[in-house]
């Protein structure tokens, strides 16, 4: 019965919120990333997929008389990456960050920026330019746009950067710096 009550709370529609940023949001995003920088000689290519949960507004920095807002929400993501090119095959992880969002007065369009990090796991190999161990740290930044396409449903897209590192725990200590794009769907509840 408790499980049913918890699921019923998740099904509360977003129209109960005064503003879309006042609701919870679950997004599913995927994309493609290419190695940048010189942490490794391997030309990594990564297909990231992430489930992200954004909280309602935790801080409102600014709002104008027309309804535009600059706000901060909390964000937590589950990462699942397929390593298309490179000695490893996959990466699973979690990370968190603030989501800084500028909402336009129409309340249907927003720009967002996040920068944060977390931990993860990969299937490391003995390649000297690959990840030196399975446990890794991750750091990311993302800049994108969200557009409502139906009630409680949004389309997202943007630039995405991720860094994987073993935190200097092995020698050599290669890391992965990958930059590319993500697209996805968001559901507000």
Short mmCIF file of C-alpha atoms in Angstrom, two decimals:
data_model
loop_
_atom_site.label_atom_id
_atom_site.label_comp_id
_atom_site.label_asym_id
_atom_site.label_seq_id
_atom_site.Cartn_x
_atom_site.Cartn_y
_atom_site.Cartn_z
CA UNK A 1 0.00 0.00 0.00
CA UNK A 2 2.86 2.40 0.77
CA UNK A 3 4.34 1.73 -2.68
CA UNK A 4 1.01 2.56 -4.31
CA UNK A 5 0.77 5.82 -2.32
CA UNK A 6 4.31 6.80 -3.36
CA UNK A 7 3.53 6.10 -7.03
CA UNK A 8 0.30 8.11 -6.76
CA UNK A 9 2.29 11.11 -5.49
CA UNK A 10 4.59 10.86 -8.52
CA UNK A 11 1.56 10.95 -10.83
CA UNK A 12 0.41 14.39 -9.59
CA UNK A 13 0.14 16.50 -12.74
CA UNK A 14 2.36 19.53 -13.27
CA UNK A 15 -0.61 21.93 -13.60
CA UNK A 16 -0.64 22.07 -9.79
CA UNK A 17 2.51 24.21 -10.02
CA UNK A 18 2.31 27.97 -10.67
CA UNK A 19 5.25 27.83 -13.09
CA UNK A 20 6.84 24.89 -14.98
CA UNK A 21 10.06 25.34 -12.97
CA UNK A 22 8.04 24.78 -9.77
CA UNK A 23 7.38 21.16 -10.82
CA UNK A 24 9.60 18.08 -10.76
CA UNK A 25 11.02 17.10 -14.14
CA UNK A 26 12.38 13.77 -15.38
CA UNK A 27 14.39 13.83 -18.61
CA UNK A 28 15.86 11.17 -20.87
CA UNK A 29 18.69 12.45 -23.06
CA UNK A 30 21.10 10.81 -25.45
CA UNK A 31 23.70 12.07 -27.89
CA UNK A 32 27.22 11.65 -29.19
CA UNK A 33 30.60 12.84 -27.86
CA UNK A 34 34.09 13.00 -29.39
CA UNK A 35 37.44 13.09 -27.60
CA UNK A 36 38.92 16.58 -27.21
CA UNK A 37 42.12 17.69 -25.52
CA UNK A 38 45.28 15.69 -24.93
CA UNK A 39 44.60 13.56 -21.84
CA UNK A 40 44.87 10.45 -24.01
CA UNK A 41 46.00 9.58 -27.53
CA UNK A 42 42.87 7.45 -28.00
CA UNK A 43 40.18 9.03 -30.18
CA UNK A 44 37.29 8.13 -27.90
CA UNK A 45 33.74 8.32 -29.19
CA UNK A 46 30.97 7.99 -26.62
CA UNK A 47 27.19 7.64 -26.94
CA UNK A 48 25.85 8.97 -23.62
CA UNK A 49 22.38 8.34 -22.25
CA UNK A 50 21.24 9.93 -19.03
CA UNK A 51 18.13 9.96 -16.87
CA UNK A 52 17.99 13.26 -15.02
CA UNK A 53 15.69 14.37 -12.24
CA UNK A 54 15.34 18.12 -11.67
CA UNK A 55 13.73 19.46 -8.51
CA UNK A 56 11.31 22.34 -8.26
CA UNK A 57 12.96 25.77 -7.86
CA UNK A 58 15.35 25.96 -4.91
CA UNK A 59 16.50 29.54 -5.52
CA UNK A 60 14.96 32.38 -7.54
CA UNK A 61 17.70 34.87 -8.45
CA UNK A 62 15.62 37.26 -10.48
CA UNK A 63 12.20 37.80 -12.05
CA UNK A 64 11.02 40.70 -14.20
CA UNK A 65 7.56 42.23 -14.56
CA UNK A 66 6.94 40.24 -17.78
CA UNK A 67 7.52 36.88 -16.08
CA UNK A 68 11.07 36.04 -17.20
CA UNK A 69 12.96 34.24 -14.44
CA UNK A 70 16.50 33.24 -13.57
CA UNK A 71 16.30 30.30 -11.16
CA UNK A 72 18.30 27.39 -9.76
CA UNK A 73 17.04 23.81 -9.45
CA UNK A 74 18.82 20.71 -8.17
CA UNK A 75 19.72 18.03 -10.69
CA UNK A 76 20.75 14.37 -10.27
CA UNK A 77 21.57 12.04 -13.18
CA UNK A 78 22.04 8.35 -13.83
CA UNK A 79 24.66 7.94 -16.59
CA UNK A 80 24.82 5.06 -19.05
CA UNK A 81 27.45 5.49 -21.74
CA UNK A 82 28.34 3.23 -24.61
CA UNK A 83 32.01 3.69 -25.54
CA UNK A 84 31.84 3.34 -29.32
CA UNK A 85 35.58 3.93 -29.93
CA UNK A 86 38.10 3.16 -27.18
CA UNK A 87 39.41 0.21 -25.19
CA UNK A 88 36.51 0.24 -22.71
CA UNK A 89 32.95 -0.75 -23.63
CA UNK A 90 30.70 1.05 -21.15
CA UNK A 91 30.48 3.55 -18.33
CA UNK A 92 27.81 3.65 -15.62
CA UNK A 93 27.70 6.48 -13.13
CA UNK A 94 25.82 9.09 -11.18
CA UNK A 95 26.35 12.81 -10.89
CA UNK A 96 24.70 15.89 -9.52
CA UNK A 97 24.75 19.62 -10.06
CA UNK A 98 22.72 22.79 -9.86
CA UNK A 99 20.65 23.55 -12.95
CA UNK A 100 20.76 27.30 -13.61
CA UNK A 101 17.80 28.19 -15.83
CA UNK A 102 16.59 31.30 -17.61
CA UNK A 103 12.87 31.01 -18.32
CA UNK A 104 11.34 33.23 -20.97
CA UNK A 105 8.06 35.04 -20.16
CA UNK A 106 6.02 32.53 -22.21
CA UNK A 107 6.89 29.83 -19.58
CA UNK A 108 7.42 27.32 -22.41
CA UNK A 109 11.07 28.02 -23.30
CA UNK A 110 14.15 27.99 -21.10
CA UNK A 111 17.92 28.02 -21.40
CA UNK A 112 19.79 25.87 -18.88
CA UNK A 113 23.37 25.43 -17.70
CA UNK A 114 24.77 22.82 -15.32
CA UNK A 115 28.24 22.04 -14.06
CA UNK A 116 28.92 19.24 -11.58
CA UNK A 117 30.30 15.80 -11.04
CA UNK A 118 30.04 12.34 -9.58
CA UNK A 119 31.38 8.80 -9.68
CA UNK A 120 31.14 5.83 -11.99
CA UNK A 121 32.33 2.45 -13.14
CA UNK A 122 33.84 1.24 -16.42
CA UNK A 123 35.43 -1.97 -17.68
CA UNK A 124 39.02 -0.76 -17.75
CA UNK A 125 41.66 -2.54 -19.80
CA UNK A 126 45.43 -2.70 -19.70
CA UNK A 127 45.74 -0.16 -22.52
CA UNK A 128 48.22 2.46 -21.19
CA UNK A 129 46.13 5.30 -22.69
CA UNK A 130 42.82 3.91 -21.38
CA UNK A 131 41.29 4.22 -17.96
CA UNK A 132 43.66 2.69 -15.42
CA UNK A 133 40.95 1.24 -13.17
CA UNK A 134 37.24 0.51 -13.15
CA UNK A 135 36.24 3.13 -10.53
CA UNK A 136 36.31 6.65 -11.96
CA UNK A 137 35.26 10.17 -11.18
CA UNK A 138 33.29 12.28 -13.63
CA UNK A 139 32.88 15.99 -14.17
CA UNK A 140 30.48 17.52 -16.69
CA UNK A 141 29.01 20.72 -18.02
CA UNK A 142 25.93 21.14 -20.18
CA UNK A 143 24.40 24.15 -21.93
CA UNK A 144 21.06 23.72 -23.62
CA UNK A 145 17.55 24.80 -24.44
CA UNK A 146 14.22 23.30 -23.38
CA UNK A 147 10.99 23.86 -25.34
CA UNK A 148 7.53 22.69 -24.27
CA UNK A 149 5.93 20.71 -27.11
CA UNK A 150 2.80 19.54 -25.25
CA UNK A 151 1.43 19.97 -21.73
CA UNK A 152 4.03 18.57 -19.30
CA UNK A 153 6.27 17.40 -22.19
CA UNK A 154 9.41 19.19 -23.41
CA UNK A 155 12.10 18.71 -26.03
CA UNK A 156 15.69 19.40 -24.88
CA UNK A 157 18.92 19.83 -26.79
CA UNK A 158 22.35 21.21 -26.16
CA UNK A 159 26.10 20.95 -25.90
CA UNK A 160 27.53 18.44 -23.42
CA UNK A 161 31.07 17.95 -22.08
CA UNK A 162 32.20 15.11 -19.82
CA UNK A 163 35.52 14.28 -18.19
CA UNK A 164 36.29 10.81 -16.83
CA UNK A 165 39.28 10.39 -14.56
CA UNK A 166 40.64 7.90 -12.09
CA UNK A 167 41.67 10.80 -9.88
CA UNK A 168 45.41 10.16 -10.14
CA UNK A 169 45.09 6.69 -8.61
CA UNK A 170 47.08 4.97 -11.37
CA UNK A 171 50.26 5.70 -13.29
CA UNK A 172 49.92 6.63 -16.07
CA UNK A 173 46.83 8.69 -15.27
CA UNK A 174 44.93 9.19 -18.54
CA UNK A 175 41.51 10.77 -18.59
CA UNK A 176 38.80 11.22 -21.16
CA UNK A 177 37.61 14.67 -22.23
CA UNK A 178 34.67 14.36 -24.60
CA UNK A 179 32.49 17.07 -26.14
CA UNK A 180 29.37 16.76 -28.26
CA UNK A 181 25.60 17.11 -28.11
CA UNK A 182 22.54 15.65 -26.42
CA UNK A 183 18.86 15.66 -27.31
CA UNK A 184 15.99 14.34 -25.28
CA UNK A 185 12.52 14.55 -23.80
CA UNK A 186 11.42 15.91 -20.45
CA UNK A 187 8.30 15.13 -18.45
CA UNK A 188 7.05 17.42 -15.67
CA UNK A 189 5.07 16.07 -12.77
#
